[in-house]
PDB file of C-alpha atoms in Angstrom:
ATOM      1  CA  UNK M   1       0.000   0.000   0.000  1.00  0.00           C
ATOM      2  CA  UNK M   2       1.508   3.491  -0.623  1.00  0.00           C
ATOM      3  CA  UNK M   3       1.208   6.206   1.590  1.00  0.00           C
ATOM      4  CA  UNK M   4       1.999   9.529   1.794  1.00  0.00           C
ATOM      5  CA  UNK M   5       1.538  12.792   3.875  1.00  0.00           C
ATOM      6  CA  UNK M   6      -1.097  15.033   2.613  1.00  0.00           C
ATOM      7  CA  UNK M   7      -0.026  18.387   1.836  1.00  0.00           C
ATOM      8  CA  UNK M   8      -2.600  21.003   2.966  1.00  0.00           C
ATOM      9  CA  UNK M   9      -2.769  23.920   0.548  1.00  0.00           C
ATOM     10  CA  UNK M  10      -4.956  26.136   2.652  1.00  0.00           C
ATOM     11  CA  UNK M  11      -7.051  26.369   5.975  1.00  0.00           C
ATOM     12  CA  UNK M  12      -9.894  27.943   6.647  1.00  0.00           C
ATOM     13  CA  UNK M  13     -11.871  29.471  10.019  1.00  0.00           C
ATOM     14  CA  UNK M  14     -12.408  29.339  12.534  1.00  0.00           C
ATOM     15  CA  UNK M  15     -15.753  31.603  11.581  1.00  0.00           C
ATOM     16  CA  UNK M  16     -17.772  33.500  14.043  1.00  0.00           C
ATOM     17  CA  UNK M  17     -20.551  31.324  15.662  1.00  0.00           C
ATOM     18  CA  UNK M  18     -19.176  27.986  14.330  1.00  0.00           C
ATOM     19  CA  UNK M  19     -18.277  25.627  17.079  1.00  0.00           C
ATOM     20  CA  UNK M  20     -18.156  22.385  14.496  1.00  0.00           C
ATOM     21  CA  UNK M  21     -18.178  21.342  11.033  1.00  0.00           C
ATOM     22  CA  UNK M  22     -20.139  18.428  10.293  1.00  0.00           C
ATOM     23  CA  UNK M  23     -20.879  18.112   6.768  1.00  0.00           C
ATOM     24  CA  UNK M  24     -18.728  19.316   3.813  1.00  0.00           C
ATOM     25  CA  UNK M  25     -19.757  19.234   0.046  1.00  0.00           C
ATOM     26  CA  UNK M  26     -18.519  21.490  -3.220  1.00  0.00           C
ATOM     27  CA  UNK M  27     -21.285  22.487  -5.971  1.00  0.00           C
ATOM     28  CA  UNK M  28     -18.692  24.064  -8.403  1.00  0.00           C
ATOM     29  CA  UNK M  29     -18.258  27.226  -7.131  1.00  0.00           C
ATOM     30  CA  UNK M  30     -19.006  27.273  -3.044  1.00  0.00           C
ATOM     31  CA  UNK M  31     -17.625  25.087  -0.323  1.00  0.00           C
ATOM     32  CA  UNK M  32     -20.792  24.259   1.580  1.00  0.00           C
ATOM     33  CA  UNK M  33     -20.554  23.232   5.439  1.00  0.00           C
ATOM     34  CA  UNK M  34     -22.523  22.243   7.976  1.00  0.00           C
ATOM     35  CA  UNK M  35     -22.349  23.718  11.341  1.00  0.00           C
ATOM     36  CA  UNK M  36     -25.137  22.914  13.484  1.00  0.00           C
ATOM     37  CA  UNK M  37     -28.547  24.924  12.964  1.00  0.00           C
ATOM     38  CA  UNK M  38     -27.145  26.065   9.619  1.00  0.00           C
ATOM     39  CA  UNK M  39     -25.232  25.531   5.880  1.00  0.00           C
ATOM     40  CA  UNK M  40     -22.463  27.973   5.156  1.00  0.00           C
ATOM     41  CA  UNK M  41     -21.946  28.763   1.918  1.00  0.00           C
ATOM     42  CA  UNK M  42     -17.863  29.194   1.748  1.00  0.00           C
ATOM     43  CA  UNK M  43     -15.609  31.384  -1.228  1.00  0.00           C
ATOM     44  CA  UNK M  44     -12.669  28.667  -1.514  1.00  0.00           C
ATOM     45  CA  UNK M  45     -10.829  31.830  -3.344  1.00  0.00           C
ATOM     46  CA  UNK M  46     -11.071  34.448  -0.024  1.00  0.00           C
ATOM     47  CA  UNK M  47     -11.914  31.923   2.725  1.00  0.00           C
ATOM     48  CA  UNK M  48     -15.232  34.168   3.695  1.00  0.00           C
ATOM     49  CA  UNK M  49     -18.874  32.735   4.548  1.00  0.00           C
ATOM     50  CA  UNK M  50     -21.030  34.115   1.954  1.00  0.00           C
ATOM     51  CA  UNK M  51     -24.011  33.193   2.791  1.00  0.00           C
ATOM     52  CA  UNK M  52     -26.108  30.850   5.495  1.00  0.00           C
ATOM     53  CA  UNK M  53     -29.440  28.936   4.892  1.00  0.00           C
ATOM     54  CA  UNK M  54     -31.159  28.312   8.116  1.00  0.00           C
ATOM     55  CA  UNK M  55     -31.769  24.663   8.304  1.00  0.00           C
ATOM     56  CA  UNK M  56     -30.478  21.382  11.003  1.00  0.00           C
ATOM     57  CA  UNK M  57     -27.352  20.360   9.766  1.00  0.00           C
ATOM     58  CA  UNK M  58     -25.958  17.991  12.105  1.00  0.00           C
ATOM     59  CA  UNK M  59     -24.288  15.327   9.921  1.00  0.00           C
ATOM     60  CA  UNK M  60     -23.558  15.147   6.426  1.00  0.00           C
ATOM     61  CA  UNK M  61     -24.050  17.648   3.802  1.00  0.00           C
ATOM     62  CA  UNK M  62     -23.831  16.555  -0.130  1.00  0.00           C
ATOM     63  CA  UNK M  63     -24.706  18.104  -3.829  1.00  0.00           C
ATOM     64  CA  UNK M  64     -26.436  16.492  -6.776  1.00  0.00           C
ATOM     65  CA  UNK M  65     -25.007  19.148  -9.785  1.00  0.00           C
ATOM     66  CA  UNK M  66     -28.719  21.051  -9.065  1.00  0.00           C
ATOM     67  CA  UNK M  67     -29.452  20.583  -4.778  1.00  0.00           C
ATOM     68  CA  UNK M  68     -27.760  20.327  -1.269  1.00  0.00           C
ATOM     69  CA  UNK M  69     -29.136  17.379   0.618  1.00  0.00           C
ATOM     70  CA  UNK M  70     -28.643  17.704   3.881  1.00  0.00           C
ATOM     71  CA  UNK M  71     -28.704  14.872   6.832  1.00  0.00           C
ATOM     72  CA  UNK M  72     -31.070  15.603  10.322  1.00  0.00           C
ATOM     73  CA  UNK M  73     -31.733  12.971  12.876  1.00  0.00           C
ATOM     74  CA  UNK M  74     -33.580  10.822  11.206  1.00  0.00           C
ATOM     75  CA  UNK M  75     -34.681  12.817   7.341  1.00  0.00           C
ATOM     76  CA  UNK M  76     -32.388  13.764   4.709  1.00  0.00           C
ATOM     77  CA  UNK M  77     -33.154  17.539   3.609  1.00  0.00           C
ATOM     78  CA  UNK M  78     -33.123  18.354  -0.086  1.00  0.00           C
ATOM     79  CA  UNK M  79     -32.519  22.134  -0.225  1.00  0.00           C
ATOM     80  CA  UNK M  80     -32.502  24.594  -3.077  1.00  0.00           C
ATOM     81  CA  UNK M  81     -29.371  26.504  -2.602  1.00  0.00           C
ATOM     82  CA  UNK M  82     -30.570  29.538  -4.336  1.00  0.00           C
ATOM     83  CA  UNK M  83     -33.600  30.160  -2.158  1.00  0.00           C
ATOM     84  CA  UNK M  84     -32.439  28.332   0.829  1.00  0.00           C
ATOM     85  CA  UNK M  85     -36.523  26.307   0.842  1.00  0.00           C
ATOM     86  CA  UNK M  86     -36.201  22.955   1.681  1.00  0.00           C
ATOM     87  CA  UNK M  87     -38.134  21.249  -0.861  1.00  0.00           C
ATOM     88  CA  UNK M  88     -38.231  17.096   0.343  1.00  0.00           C
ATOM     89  CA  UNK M  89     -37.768  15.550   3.428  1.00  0.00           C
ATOM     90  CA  UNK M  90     -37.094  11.512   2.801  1.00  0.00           C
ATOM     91  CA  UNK M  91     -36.297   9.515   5.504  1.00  0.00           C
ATOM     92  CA  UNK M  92     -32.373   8.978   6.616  1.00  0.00           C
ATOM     93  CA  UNK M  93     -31.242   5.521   6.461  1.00  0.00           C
ATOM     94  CA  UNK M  94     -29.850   4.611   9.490  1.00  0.00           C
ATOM     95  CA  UNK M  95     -33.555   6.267  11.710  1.00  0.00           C
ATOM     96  CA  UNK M  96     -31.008   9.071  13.116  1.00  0.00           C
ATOM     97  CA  UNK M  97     -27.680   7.134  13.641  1.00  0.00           C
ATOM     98  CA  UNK M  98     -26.748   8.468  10.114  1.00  0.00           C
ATOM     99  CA  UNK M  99     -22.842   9.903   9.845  1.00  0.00           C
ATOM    100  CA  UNK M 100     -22.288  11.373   6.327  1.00  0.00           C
ATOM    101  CA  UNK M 101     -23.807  11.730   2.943  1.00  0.00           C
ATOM    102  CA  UNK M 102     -23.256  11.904  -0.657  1.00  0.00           C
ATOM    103  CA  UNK M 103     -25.337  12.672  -4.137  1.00  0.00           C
ATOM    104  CA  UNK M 104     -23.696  12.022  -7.175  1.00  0.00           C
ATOM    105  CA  UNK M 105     -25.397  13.780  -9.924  1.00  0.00           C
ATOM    106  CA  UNK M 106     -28.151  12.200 -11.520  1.00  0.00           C
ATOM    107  CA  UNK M 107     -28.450   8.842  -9.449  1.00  0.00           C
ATOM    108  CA  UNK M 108     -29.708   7.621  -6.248  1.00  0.00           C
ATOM    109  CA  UNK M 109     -27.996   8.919  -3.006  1.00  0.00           C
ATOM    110  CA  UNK M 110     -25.731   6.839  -0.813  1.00  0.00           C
ATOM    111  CA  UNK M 111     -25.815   7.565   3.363  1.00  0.00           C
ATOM    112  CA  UNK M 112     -23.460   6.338   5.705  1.00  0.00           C
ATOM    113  CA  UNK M 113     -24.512   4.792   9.357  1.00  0.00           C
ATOM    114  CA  UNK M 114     -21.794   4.390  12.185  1.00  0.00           C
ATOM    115  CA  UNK M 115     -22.734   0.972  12.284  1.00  0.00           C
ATOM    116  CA  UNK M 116     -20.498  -0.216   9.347  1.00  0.00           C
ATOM    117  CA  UNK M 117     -22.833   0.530   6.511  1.00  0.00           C
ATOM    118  CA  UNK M 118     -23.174   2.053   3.785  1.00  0.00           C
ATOM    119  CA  UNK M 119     -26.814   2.516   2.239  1.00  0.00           C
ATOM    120  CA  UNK M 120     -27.734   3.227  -1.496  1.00  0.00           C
ATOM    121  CA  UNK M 121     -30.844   5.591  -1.206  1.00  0.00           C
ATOM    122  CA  UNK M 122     -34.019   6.327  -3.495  1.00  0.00           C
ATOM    123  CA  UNK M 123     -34.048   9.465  -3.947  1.00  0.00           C
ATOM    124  CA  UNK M 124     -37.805   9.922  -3.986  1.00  0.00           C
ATOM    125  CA  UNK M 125     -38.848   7.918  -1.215  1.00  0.00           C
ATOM    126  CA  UNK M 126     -35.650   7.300   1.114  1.00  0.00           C
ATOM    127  CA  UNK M 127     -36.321   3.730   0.334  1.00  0.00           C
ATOM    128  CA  UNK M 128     -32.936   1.442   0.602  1.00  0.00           C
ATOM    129  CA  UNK M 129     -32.176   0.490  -2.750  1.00  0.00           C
ATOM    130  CA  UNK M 130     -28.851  -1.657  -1.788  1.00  0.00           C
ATOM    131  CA  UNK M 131     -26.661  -2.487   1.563  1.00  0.00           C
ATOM    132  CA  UNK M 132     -23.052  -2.983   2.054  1.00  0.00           C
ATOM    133  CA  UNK M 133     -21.786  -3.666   5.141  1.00  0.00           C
ATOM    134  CA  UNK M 134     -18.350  -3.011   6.867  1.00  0.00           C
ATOM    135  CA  UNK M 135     -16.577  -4.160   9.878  1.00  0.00           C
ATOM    136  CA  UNK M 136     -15.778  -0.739  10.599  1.00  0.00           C
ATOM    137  CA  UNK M 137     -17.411   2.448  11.644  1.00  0.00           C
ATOM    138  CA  UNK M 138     -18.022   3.938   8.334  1.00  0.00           C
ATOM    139  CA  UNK M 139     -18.170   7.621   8.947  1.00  0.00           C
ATOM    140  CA  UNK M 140     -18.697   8.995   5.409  1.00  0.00           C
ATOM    141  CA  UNK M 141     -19.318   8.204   2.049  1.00  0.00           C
ATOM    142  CA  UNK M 142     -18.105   9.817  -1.098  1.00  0.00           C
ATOM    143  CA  UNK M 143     -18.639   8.933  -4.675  1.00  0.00           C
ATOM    144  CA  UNK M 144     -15.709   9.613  -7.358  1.00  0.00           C
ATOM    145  CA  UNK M 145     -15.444   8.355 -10.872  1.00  0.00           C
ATOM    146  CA  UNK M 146     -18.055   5.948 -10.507  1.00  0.00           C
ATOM    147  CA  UNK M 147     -17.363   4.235  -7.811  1.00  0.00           C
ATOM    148  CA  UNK M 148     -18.594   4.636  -3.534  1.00  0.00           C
ATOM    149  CA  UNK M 149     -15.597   5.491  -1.265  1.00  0.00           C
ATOM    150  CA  UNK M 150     -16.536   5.258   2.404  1.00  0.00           C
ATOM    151  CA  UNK M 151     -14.077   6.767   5.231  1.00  0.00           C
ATOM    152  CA  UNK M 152     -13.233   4.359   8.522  1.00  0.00           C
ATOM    153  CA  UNK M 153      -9.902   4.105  10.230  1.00  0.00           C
ATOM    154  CA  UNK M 154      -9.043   3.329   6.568  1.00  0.00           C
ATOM    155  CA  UNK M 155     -10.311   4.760   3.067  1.00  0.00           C
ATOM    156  CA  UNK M 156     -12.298   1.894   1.597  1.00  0.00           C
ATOM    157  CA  UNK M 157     -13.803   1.280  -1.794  1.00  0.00           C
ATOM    158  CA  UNK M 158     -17.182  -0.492  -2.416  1.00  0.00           C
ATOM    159  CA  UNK M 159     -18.049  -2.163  -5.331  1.00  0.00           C
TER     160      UNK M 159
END
């Protein structure tokens, strides 16, 4: 296996009134975070909040090419990022033990539970479309060139 140190290119914060960050997602042209009772809306060029929507964000935060989806207890939030409505609730996967979140564009989403799994989602109903389980605690998913990555101790890839 090769490993190597990360080299990190820039930091950002803290920002007033943010004690945590719990979700973290990119739509192209913001860094959107979750912090709590709110998503930030982030310039990666100056490192400044633009912009806050007003909804729970407690977990993980993800973006299809069009909306933010955005985990709460036990729902997943899809949000319109330019008017900040939420516009669906579904329910979260894992009944509120849900850990992190992702939407690749045009496809079903994927949640992650502490547990050790990772859930494919229906995006329409919050139905689970698919389970694969880990020995780990799986604390987020992420999707990348068609395939699901989901973070434990270890990076793993499912099939």
């Amino acid at each position: 296996m090769n490993r190597s140190a990360a080299e990190i290119l820039r930091e950002y914060g803290p920002f007033p009134g943010v004690a945590h960050v719990h979700g973290l997602t990119f739509d192209g042209q913001h860094v959107w975070f979750a912090s709590g009772d709110r998503l930030n809306a982030l310039d990666p060029a100056g490192g400044t909040v633009l912009r806050s929507i007003d909804v729970p964000a407690h977990a993980g935060t993800a973006f299809d090419g069009q909306h933010l989806f955005q985990l709460f207890e036990d729902r997943i939030q899809k949000i319109d990022p330019k008017s900040g409505r939420v516009l669906a609730t579904i329910p979260a996967p894992g009944g509120g033990g849900d850990s992190g979140l992702t939407w690749p564009k045009g496809r079903s989403g994927w949640g992650s539970i502490g547990t050790g799994k990772s859930i494919k989602i229906d995006p329409h109903t919050g139905t689970i479309l698919r389970t694969i389980e880990s020995n780990r605690f799986v604390t987020g998913v992420t999707w990348l060139d068609g395939e699901l990555w989901h973070g434990t101790g270890k990076a793993t890839r499912a099939s």
